[in-house]
PDB file of C-alpha atoms and ligand atoms in Angstrom:
ATOM      1  CA  MET A 327     -53.697  10.591 -14.107  1.00 43.00           C
ATOM      2  CA  HIS A 328     -53.823  14.037 -11.649  1.00 47.00           C
ATOM      3  CA  LEU A 329     -50.945  13.324  -9.756  1.00 53.00           C
ATOM      4  CA  ILE A 330     -50.578  14.863  -6.266  1.00 58.00           C
ATOM      5  CA  ASN A 331     -47.726  17.192  -4.989  1.00 53.00           C
ATOM      6  CA  SER A 332     -48.400  17.564  -1.188  1.00 52.00           C
ATOM      7  CA  SER A 333     -45.693  19.842   0.697  1.00 53.00           C
ATOM      8  CA  ASN A 334     -42.665  18.812  -1.349  1.00 59.00           C
ATOM      9  CA  CYS A 335     -44.088  14.860  -1.493  1.00 77.00           C
ATOM     10  CA  ASN A 336     -45.010  13.477  -4.855  1.00 76.00           C
ATOM     11  CA  GLN A 337     -47.572  10.915  -5.516  1.00 82.00           C
ATOM     12  CA  SER A 338     -45.959   8.080  -7.534  1.00 82.00           C
ATOM     13  CA  ASN A 339     -47.589   7.090 -10.471  1.00 75.00           C
ATOM     14  CA  ARG A 340     -47.196   3.694  -9.287  1.00 76.00           C
ATOM     15  CA  GLU A 341     -50.732   1.722 -10.884  1.00 75.00           C
ATOM     16  CA  SER A 342     -52.427  -0.083  -7.978  1.00 74.00           C
ATOM     17  CA  LEU A 343     -53.133  -3.766  -9.494  1.00 88.00           C
ATOM     18  CA  LEU A 344     -55.560  -5.128  -7.043  1.00 95.00           C
ATOM     19  CA  SER A 345     -55.296  -8.843  -5.375  1.00 94.00           C
ATOM     20  CA  GLU A 346     -58.723 -10.968  -5.453  1.00 94.00           C
ATOM     21  CA  SER A 347     -59.506  -9.991  -1.706  1.00 95.00           C
ATOM     22  CA  GLU A 348     -59.249  -6.854  -2.515  1.00 97.00           C
ATOM     23  CA  LEU A 349     -61.219  -6.824  -5.586  1.00 96.00           C
ATOM     24  CA  ARG A 350     -64.104  -8.462  -4.006  1.00 96.00           C
ATOM     25  CA  THR A 351     -64.026  -5.767  -1.780  1.00 97.00           C
ATOM     26  CA  GLN A 352     -63.920  -3.098  -4.478  1.00 97.00           C
ATOM     27  CA  SER A 353     -66.870  -4.529  -5.771  1.00 97.00           C
ATOM     28  CA  PHE A 354     -68.981  -4.933  -2.402  1.00 97.00           C
ATOM     29  CA  TYR A 355     -68.421  -1.322  -1.561  1.00 97.00           C
ATOM     30  CA  ASP A 356     -69.393   0.079  -5.430  1.00 97.00           C
ATOM     31  CA  LYS A 357     -72.354  -2.013  -5.400  1.00 96.00           C
ATOM     32  CA  TRP A 358     -73.499  -0.903  -1.981  1.00 96.00           C
ATOM     33  CA  ILE A 359     -72.515   2.715  -2.017  1.00 97.00           C
ATOM     34  CA  GLY A 360     -73.275   3.293  -5.336  1.00 96.00           C
ATOM     35  CA  GLY A 361     -76.441   1.291  -5.128  1.00 96.00           C
ATOM     36  CA  LYS A 362     -79.988   2.754  -5.453  1.00 94.00           C
ATOM     37  CA  GLY A 363     -82.085   0.632  -2.736  1.00 96.00           C
ATOM     38  CA  PHE A 364     -82.768   1.587   1.251  1.00 96.00           C
ATOM     39  CA  ARG A 365     -79.620  -0.623   1.967  1.00 94.00           C
ATOM     40  CA  SER A 366     -77.440   2.005  -0.545  1.00 96.00           C
ATOM     41  CA  PHE A 367     -78.955   4.891   1.181  1.00 96.00           C
ATOM     42  CA  ILE A 368     -78.050   3.263   4.633  1.00 95.00           C
ATOM     43  CA  GLY A 369     -74.556   2.709   3.894  1.00 95.00           C
ATOM     44  CA  ARG A 370     -74.284   6.554   2.266  1.00 96.00           C
ATOM     45  CA  LEU A 371     -75.813   8.041   5.524  1.00 95.00           C
ATOM     46  CA  VAL A 372     -73.569   6.013   7.686  1.00 94.00           C
ATOM     47  CA  PHE A 373     -70.378   6.888   6.496  1.00 95.00           C
ATOM     48  CA  ASN A 374     -71.511  10.362   5.531  1.00 94.00           C
ATOM     49  CA  LEU A 375     -72.067  10.136   9.615  1.00 95.00           C
ATOM     50  CA  SER A 376     -68.312   8.627  10.190  1.00 95.00           C
ATOM     51  CA  GLY A 377     -66.622  12.610  10.490  1.00 95.00           C
ATOM     52  CA  VAL A 378     -69.068  13.625  13.318  1.00 95.00           C
ATOM     53  CA  ALA A 379     -68.514  10.214  14.769  1.00 95.00           C
ATOM     54  CA  TYR A 380     -64.869   9.914  15.018  1.00 97.00           C
ATOM     55  CA  ALA A 381     -63.067  13.200  14.098  1.00 97.00           C
ATOM     56  CA  GLY A 382     -62.900  14.026  17.451  1.00 97.00           C
ATOM     57  CA  ARG A 383     -61.497  11.045  18.813  1.00 97.00           C
ATOM     58  CA  PHE A 384     -59.080  10.739  15.961  1.00 98.00           C
ATOM     59  CA  ILE A 385     -57.607  14.507  16.609  1.00 98.00           C
ATOM     60  CA  LYS A 386     -57.362  13.413  20.289  1.00 98.00           C
ATOM     61  CA  ALA A 387     -55.580  10.136  20.040  1.00 98.00           C
ATOM     62  CA  SER A 388     -53.323  11.304  17.273  1.00 98.00           C
ATOM     63  CA  ASN A 389     -52.347  14.759  19.209  1.00 97.00           C
ATOM     64  CA  LEU A 390     -53.173  16.354  15.558  1.00 98.00           C
ATOM     65  CA  ASP A 391     -51.347  19.851  14.545  1.00 96.00           C
ATOM     66  CA  PRO A 392     -52.673  22.034  12.067  1.00 96.00           C
ATOM     67  CA  GLN A 393     -49.027  21.021  10.238  1.00 96.00           C
ATOM     68  CA  ASP A 394     -49.693  17.510  10.171  1.00 97.00           C
ATOM     69  CA  ARG A 395     -49.854  15.758   6.679  1.00 97.00           C
ATOM     70  CA  VAL A 396     -52.028  13.383   6.847  1.00 98.00           C
ATOM     71  CA  LEU A 397     -53.100  10.159   4.858  1.00 98.00           C
ATOM     72  CA  GLU A 398     -56.380   8.187   5.212  1.00 98.00           C
ATOM     73  CA  VAL A 399     -56.223   4.326   3.957  1.00 98.00           C
ATOM     74  CA  GLY A 400     -59.693   3.239   2.977  1.00 98.00           C
ATOM     75  CA  SER A 401     -61.091   6.768   3.376  1.00 98.00           C
ATOM     76  CA  GLY A 402     -64.338   5.975   2.003  1.00 98.00           C
ATOM     77  CA  LEU A 403     -66.302   9.176   1.642  1.00 97.00           C
ATOM     78  CA  GLY A 404     -63.538  11.296   3.523  1.00 97.00           C
ATOM     79  CA  GLN A 405     -65.410  12.578   6.340  1.00 96.00           C
ATOM     80  CA  ILE A 406     -63.179  11.810   9.283  1.00 97.00           C
ATOM     81  CA  LEU A 407     -60.553  13.913   7.425  1.00 97.00           C
ATOM     82  CA  ALA A 408     -62.565  16.665   5.965  1.00 96.00           C
ATOM     83  CA  THR A 409     -63.789  16.820   9.382  1.00 96.00           C
ATOM     84  CA  SER A 410     -60.684  16.866  11.376  1.00 97.00           C
ATOM     85  CA  HIS A 411     -59.481  19.743   8.810  1.00 96.00           C
ATOM     86  CA  ARG A 412     -62.178  21.636   9.332  1.00 94.00           C
ATOM     87  CA  LYS A 413     -61.984  21.126  13.497  1.00 96.00           C
ATOM     88  CA  ILE A 414     -58.070  22.184  13.814  1.00 96.00           C
ATOM     89  CA  LYS A 415     -58.362  24.898  10.819  1.00 95.00           C
ATOM     90  CA  SER A 416     -55.524  22.984   9.179  1.00 95.00           C
ATOM     91  CA  LYS A 417     -54.040  24.607   6.192  1.00 89.00           C
ATOM     92  CA  LYS A 418     -52.400  21.086   4.660  1.00 94.00           C
ATOM     93  CA  THR A 419     -54.349  19.222   2.065  1.00 94.00           C
ATOM     94  CA  TYR A 420     -54.847  15.641   3.228  1.00 96.00           C
ATOM     95  CA  ILE A 421     -54.945  12.755   1.334  1.00 96.00           C
ATOM     96  CA  GLY A 422     -57.261   9.889   1.207  1.00 97.00           C
ATOM     97  CA  ILE A 423     -56.697   6.623  -0.238  1.00 97.00           C
ATOM     98  CA  ASP A 424     -59.838   4.144  -1.467  1.00 98.00           C
ATOM     99  CA  ILE A 425     -60.123   0.845  -3.450  1.00 97.00           C
ATOM    100  CA  SER A 426     -63.409   1.663  -4.293  1.00 98.00           C
ATOM    101  CA  TYR A 427     -64.434   3.998  -7.175  1.00 97.00           C
ATOM    102  CA  GLN A 428     -68.011   4.720  -5.705  1.00 98.00           C
ATOM    103  CA  MET A 429     -66.333   5.970  -2.682  1.00 97.00           C
ATOM    104  CA  ILE A 430     -63.364   8.155  -3.705  1.00 97.00           C
ATOM    105  CA  GLN A 431     -66.251  10.024  -6.752  1.00 96.00           C
ATOM    106  CA  ARG A 432     -68.571  10.413  -3.815  1.00 96.00           C
ATOM    107  CA  SER A 433     -66.132  11.701  -1.366  1.00 95.00           C
ATOM    108  CA  THR A 434     -64.328  14.128  -4.364  1.00 93.00           C
ATOM    109  CA  GLN A 435     -67.718  15.439  -5.409  1.00 89.00           C
ATOM    110  CA  PHE A 436     -68.933  15.767  -1.469  1.00 83.00           C
ATOM    111  CA  ASN A 437     -65.386  17.242  -0.610  1.00 79.00           C
ATOM    112  CA  GLY A 438     -65.125  19.804  -3.432  1.00 71.00           C
ATOM    113  CA  SER A 439     -67.859  21.338  -3.228  1.00 57.00           C
ATOM    114  CA  LEU A 440     -68.407  21.847   0.168  1.00 55.00           C
ATOM    115  CA  ASN A 441     -64.862  23.780   0.446  1.00 55.00           C
ATOM    116  CA  GLN A 442     -63.494  26.019  -2.174  1.00 57.00           C
ATOM    117  CA  SER A 443     -59.624  25.529  -0.563  1.00 67.00           C
ATOM    118  CA  ASN A 444     -59.961  21.712  -0.892  1.00 75.00           C
ATOM    119  CA  PRO A 445     -59.236  20.140   2.582  1.00 88.00           C
ATOM    120  CA  LEU A 446     -58.830  16.539   0.741  1.00 93.00           C
ATOM    121  CA  GLU A 447     -58.037  14.766  -1.688  1.00 94.00           C
ATOM    122  CA  SER A 448     -59.616  11.722  -2.721  1.00 95.00           C
ATOM    123  CA  ILE A 449     -57.951   8.891  -4.686  1.00 95.00           C
ATOM    124  CA  VAL A 450     -58.450   5.585  -5.856  1.00 96.00           C
ATOM    125  CA  ALA A 451     -55.157   3.191  -4.733  1.00 97.00           C
ATOM    126  CA  SER A 452     -54.711   0.470  -2.698  1.00 97.00           C
ATOM    127  CA  GLY A 453     -53.351   0.304   0.385  1.00 98.00           C
ATOM    128  CA  LEU A 454     -51.076  -2.284  -0.123  1.00 97.00           C
ATOM    129  CA  GLN A 455     -49.487  -0.213  -2.882  1.00 96.00           C
ATOM    130  CA  ILE A 456     -49.292   3.168  -1.052  1.00 97.00           C
ATOM    131  CA  PRO A 457     -49.129   5.896  -4.154  1.00 96.00           C
ATOM    132  CA  PHE A 458     -46.570   8.308  -2.317  1.00 96.00           C
ATOM    133  CA  GLN A 459     -42.854   8.614  -1.536  1.00 94.00           C
ATOM    134  CA  LYS A 460     -41.126   7.777   1.656  1.00 95.00           C
ATOM    135  CA  ASN A 461     -41.206  10.044   4.635  1.00 96.00           C
ATOM    136  CA  CYS A 462     -44.540  12.122   3.122  1.00 96.00           C
ATOM    137  CA  PHE A 463     -47.171  11.844   6.042  1.00 98.00           C
ATOM    138  CA  ASP A 464     -47.261  12.527   9.924  1.00 98.00           C
ATOM    139  CA  VAL A 465     -50.131  11.191  10.693  1.00 98.00           C
ATOM    140  CA  VAL A 466     -52.185   7.808   8.682  1.00 98.00           C
ATOM    141  CA  LEU A 467     -55.234   6.592   9.607  1.00 98.00           C
ATOM    142  CA  LEU A 468     -56.929   3.263   9.450  1.00 98.00           C
ATOM    143  CA  SER A 469     -60.652   3.195  10.265  1.00 98.00           C
ATOM    144  CA  HIS A 470     -62.631  -0.284   9.390  1.00 97.00           C
ATOM    145  CA  VAL A 471     -59.922  -1.278   7.393  1.00 98.00           C
ATOM    146  CA  LEU A 472     -58.081  -4.316   9.204  1.00 97.00           C
ATOM    147  CA  LYS A 473     -61.189  -6.640   9.073  1.00 97.00           C
ATOM    148  CA  TYR A 474     -61.006  -6.719   5.202  1.00 97.00           C
ATOM    149  CA  LEU A 475     -57.341  -7.598   5.162  1.00 97.00           C
ATOM    150  CA  PRO A 476     -55.891 -11.299   5.369  1.00 94.00           C
ATOM    151  CA  ASP A 477     -52.829 -11.588   7.771  1.00 90.00           C
ATOM    152  CA  SER A 478     -50.382 -11.196   4.845  1.00 91.00           C
ATOM    153  CA  GLN A 479     -51.811  -8.263   3.688  1.00 96.00           C
ATOM    154  CA  VAL A 480     -51.916  -6.465   6.717  1.00 97.00           C
ATOM    155  CA  ALA A 481     -48.218  -7.009   7.397  1.00 96.00           C
ATOM    156  CA  GLN A 482     -48.114  -5.125   3.856  1.00 97.00           C
ATOM    157  CA  VAL A 483     -50.107  -2.425   4.509  1.00 98.00           C
ATOM    158  CA  LEU A 484     -48.294  -1.576   7.611  1.00 98.00           C
ATOM    159  CA  GLU A 485     -45.541  -1.902   5.757  1.00 98.00           C
ATOM    160  CA  GLU A 486     -46.514   0.514   3.259  1.00 98.00           C
ATOM    161  CA  ILE A 487     -47.480   3.304   6.110  1.00 98.00           C
ATOM    162  CA  LYS A 488     -44.163   2.611   7.725  1.00 98.00           C
ATOM    163  CA  THR A 489     -42.573   3.778   4.357  1.00 97.00           C
ATOM    164  CA  VAL A 490     -45.036   6.326   4.036  1.00 98.00           C
ATOM    165  CA  LEU A 491     -44.717   8.205   7.675  1.00 98.00           C
ATOM    166  CA  LEU A 492     -42.117  10.618   8.257  1.00 98.00           C
ATOM    167  CA  PRO A 493     -39.667   9.921  11.765  1.00 96.00           C
ATOM    168  CA  LYS A 494     -41.429  10.165  15.136  1.00 95.00           C
ATOM    169  CA  GLY A 495     -44.979   9.624  12.663  1.00 98.00           C
ATOM    170  CA  ARG A 496     -47.603   7.971  13.695  1.00 98.00           C
ATOM    171  CA  ILE A 497     -50.591   5.352  12.934  1.00 98.00           C
ATOM    172  CA  VAL A 498     -53.928   5.846  14.456  1.00 98.00           C
ATOM    173  CA  LEU A 499     -56.059   2.591  13.746  1.00 98.00           C
ATOM    174  CA  TRP A 500     -59.448   0.853  14.834  1.00 98.00           C
ATOM    175  CA  GLU A 501     -61.497  -1.775  13.908  1.00 98.00           C
ATOM    176  CA  PHE A 502     -64.335  -3.878  15.446  1.00 97.00           C
ATOM    177  CA  LYS A 503     -63.445  -6.573  18.416  1.00 96.00           C
ATOM    178  CA  PRO A 504     -64.994  -9.843  18.275  1.00 96.00           C
ATOM    179  CA  TYR A 505     -67.819 -11.252  20.608  1.00 95.00           C
ATOM    180  CA  PRO A 506     -67.636 -14.104  22.611  1.00 94.00           C
ATOM    181  CA  TRP A 507     -69.867 -15.439  20.190  1.00 95.00           C
ATOM    182  CA  THR A 508     -68.722 -16.316  16.929  1.00 95.00           C
ATOM    183  CA  ALA A 509     -71.804 -16.288  15.636  1.00 96.00           C
ATOM    184  CA  ILE A 510     -71.888 -13.202  15.608  1.00 95.00           C
ATOM    185  CA  ASN A 511     -68.615 -12.228  14.766  1.00 96.00           C
ATOM    186  CA  HIS A 512     -69.852 -15.035  11.764  1.00 96.00           C
ATOM    187  CA  LEU A 513     -72.622 -11.976  10.876  1.00 95.00           C
ATOM    188  CA  ILE A 514     -70.325  -9.172  11.151  1.00 95.00           C
ATOM    189  CA  VAL A 515     -67.970 -10.330   8.761  1.00 96.00           C
ATOM    190  CA  ARG A 516     -70.492 -11.708   6.380  1.00 95.00           C
ATOM    191  CA  GLY A 517     -72.861  -8.224   6.608  1.00 93.00           C
ATOM    192  CA  SER A 518     -69.336  -6.400   6.222  1.00 93.00           C
ATOM    193  CA  GLY A 519     -68.386  -8.414   2.985  1.00 93.00           C
ATOM    194  CA  SER A 520     -65.105  -8.846   5.130  1.00 94.00           C
ATOM    195  CA  HIS A 521     -62.398 -11.070   5.795  1.00 94.00           C
ATOM    196  CA  ARG A 522     -62.698 -11.400  10.155  1.00 95.00           C
ATOM    197  CA  LEU A 523     -62.545  -9.704  13.245  1.00 97.00           C
ATOM    198  CA  ARG A 524     -58.742  -9.500  15.177  1.00 97.00           C
ATOM    199  CA  THR A 525     -58.397  -9.392  18.756  1.00 97.00           C
ATOM    200  CA  HIS A 526     -56.449  -6.548  20.881  1.00 98.00           C
ATOM    201  CA  ARG A 527     -53.933  -9.099  21.388  1.00 98.00           C
ATOM    202  CA  GLU A 528     -53.411  -9.865  17.478  1.00 98.00           C
ATOM    203  CA  VAL A 529     -53.655  -6.322  16.394  1.00 98.00           C
ATOM    204  CA  GLU A 530     -50.436  -5.251  18.890  1.00 98.00           C
ATOM    205  CA  THR A 531     -48.665  -8.598  17.659  1.00 97.00           C
ATOM    206  CA  LEU A 532     -49.210  -7.260  14.033  1.00 97.00           C
ATOM    207  CA  LEU A 533     -47.998  -3.671  14.732  1.00 98.00           C
ATOM    208  CA  GLU A 534     -45.333  -5.100  17.087  1.00 97.00           C
ATOM    209  CA  GLU A 535     -43.621  -7.272  14.188  1.00 96.00           C
ATOM    210  CA  LYS A 536     -43.758  -4.414  11.917  1.00 96.00           C
ATOM    211  CA  GLY A 537     -41.478  -2.642  14.559  1.00 97.00           C
ATOM    212  CA  PHE A 538     -44.029   0.332  15.919  1.00 98.00           C
ATOM    213  CA  GLN A 539     -43.197   2.090  18.900  1.00 97.00           C
ATOM    214  CA  ASN A 540     -45.329   2.806  21.818  1.00 97.00           C
ATOM    215  CA  ILE A 541     -48.028   0.917  20.963  1.00 98.00           C
ATOM    216  CA  GLN A 542     -51.247   2.603  23.142  1.00 98.00           C
ATOM    217  CA  PRO A 543     -54.505   1.531  23.471  1.00 98.00           C
ATOM    218  CA  PHE A 544     -57.599   4.308  23.450  1.00 98.00           C
ATOM    219  CA  HIS A 545     -61.125   4.058  23.566  1.00 96.00           C
ATOM    220  CA  ILE A 546     -63.345   4.601  20.902  1.00 95.00           C
ATOM    221  CA  HIS A 547     -67.245   4.475  20.685  1.00 91.00           C
ATOM    222  CA  THR A 548     -69.640   3.669  17.133  1.00 90.00           C
ATOM    223  CA  PRO A 549     -72.776   4.937  17.905  1.00 88.00           C
ATOM    224  CA  TRP A 550     -74.105   1.921  15.484  1.00 88.00           C
ATOM    225  CA  PRO A 551     -73.952  -1.759  15.340  1.00 89.00           C
ATOM    226  CA  PRO A 552     -71.868  -3.872  16.258  1.00 92.00           C
ATOM    227  CA  TRP A 553     -70.535  -0.986  18.823  1.00 91.00           C
ATOM    228  CA  ARG A 554     -67.771  -2.723  20.356  1.00 93.00           C
ATOM    229  CA  ASN A 555     -64.187  -1.584  18.456  1.00 96.00           C
ATOM    230  CA  LEU A 556     -60.376  -1.846  19.688  1.00 98.00           C
ATOM    231  CA  ALA A 557     -58.157   1.353  19.182  1.00 98.00           C
ATOM    232  CA  TYR A 558     -54.286   1.949  18.754  1.00 98.00           C
ATOM    233  CA  THR A 559     -52.244   4.865  18.178  1.00 98.00           C
ATOM    234  CA  ALA A 560     -48.246   3.891  17.384  1.00 98.00           C
ATOM    235  CA  TYR A 561     -45.364   5.201  16.128  1.00 97.00           C
ATOM    236  CA  VAL A 562     -42.168   4.820  13.996  1.00 96.00           C
ATOM    237  CA  GLU A 563     -38.625   5.518  14.953  1.00 89.00           C
TER     238      GLU A 563
HETATM  239  C1  SAM B 649     -65.594   0.275   6.597  1.00 88.63           C
HETATM  240  S1  SAM B 649     -65.116   1.232   5.572  1.00 88.63           S
HETATM  241  C2  SAM B 649     -64.718   2.880   6.380  1.00 88.63           C
HETATM  242  C3  SAM B 649     -64.695   4.097   5.701  1.00 88.63           C
HETATM  243  C4  SAM B 649     -64.135   5.168   6.419  1.00 88.63           C
HETATM  244  N1  SAM B 649     -62.816   4.800   6.885  1.00 88.63           N
HETATM  245  C5  SAM B 649     -64.868   5.274   7.637  1.00 88.63           C
HETATM  246  O1  SAM B 649     -64.569   4.812   8.669  1.00 88.63           O
HETATM  247  O2  SAM B 649     -65.615   5.805   7.525  1.00 88.63           O
HETATM  248  C6  SAM B 649     -63.926   0.739   4.350  1.00 88.63           C
HETATM  249  C7  SAM B 649     -63.108   0.869   3.437  1.00 88.63           C
HETATM  250  O3  SAM B 649     -62.100   0.593   3.414  1.00 88.63           O
HETATM  251  C8  SAM B 649     -61.741   0.427   1.581  1.00 88.63           C
HETATM  252  N2  SAM B 649     -60.713  -0.757   1.657  1.00 88.63           N
HETATM  253  C9  SAM B 649     -60.697  -1.926   1.826  1.00 88.63           C
HETATM  254  N3  SAM B 649     -59.414  -2.567   1.340  1.00 88.63           N
HETATM  255  C10 SAM B 649     -58.872  -1.761   1.235  1.00 88.63           C
HETATM  256  C11 SAM B 649     -57.539  -1.696   0.612  1.00 88.63           C
HETATM  257  N4  SAM B 649     -57.042  -2.817   0.404  1.00 88.63           N
HETATM  258  N5  SAM B 649     -56.754  -0.288  -0.235  1.00 88.63           N
HETATM  259  C12 SAM B 649     -57.830   0.798   0.251  1.00 88.63           C
HETATM  260  N6  SAM B 649     -59.149   0.654   0.568  1.00 88.63           N
HETATM  261  C13 SAM B 649     -59.477  -0.483   1.215  1.00 88.63           C
HETATM  262  C14 SAM B 649     -62.717   0.212   1.357  1.00 88.63           C
HETATM  263  O4  SAM B 649     -63.463   0.226  -0.204  1.00 88.63           O
HETATM  264  C15 SAM B 649     -63.947   1.156   1.862  1.00 88.63           C
HETATM  265  O5  SAM B 649     -64.298   2.034   1.865  1.00 88.63           O
END
């Protein structure tokens, strides 16, 4: 395994043993993003546009500094981090982890060829077992990942994120939020191969229970369906 040393922060050689629900998500994304049909083409297009759609909001919400060390959990094609890195002219190597081999392979191909100085290292790993030591990152991003996690796994991912964040580090997260109509929520969940959508109150409670501080909602817009999002920043002590 290629181990990354990011500013005195070593990648641990912790192997990810995926849960059953993660294996389902992995297979869903590997088939979708790695496929040859029109649906796969649209999937790749949407995730390639994530940088354009979200990097500005991410930079603002996290108050991103060029010196910040950044991790994204469930980084997909890596476009949010790569675009943010370029926009703020960071000199740090950002890290993206994702359980989908297809996402990570394409992220590595794209970001490797895009920029010789390699803005982003993409690793196949689970957010339930983040393969980094304590106190490694200033900012952790979780973009459209929450819906894939049952409550117990959200708690575990938040605990892992707390561990790898530096004191005063911050988490930025967003996710689609439920519509008042169950049938539409059911369609969104089925179409994305996910577990469930959560309300503002549910997400706030999950962050509070993990001891995150200064939990602040912010507005984020997705230029494709299902449009409605909730978004938060929060800090560790
Ligand atoms: C909707 S995509 C979002 C990709 C990217 N964050 C973006 O916004 O463009 C969700 C991603 O989360 C990944 N994912 C889901 N559960 C995960 C877990 N437990 N650990 C790491 N990645 C996970 C999926 O493989 C998928 O690539």
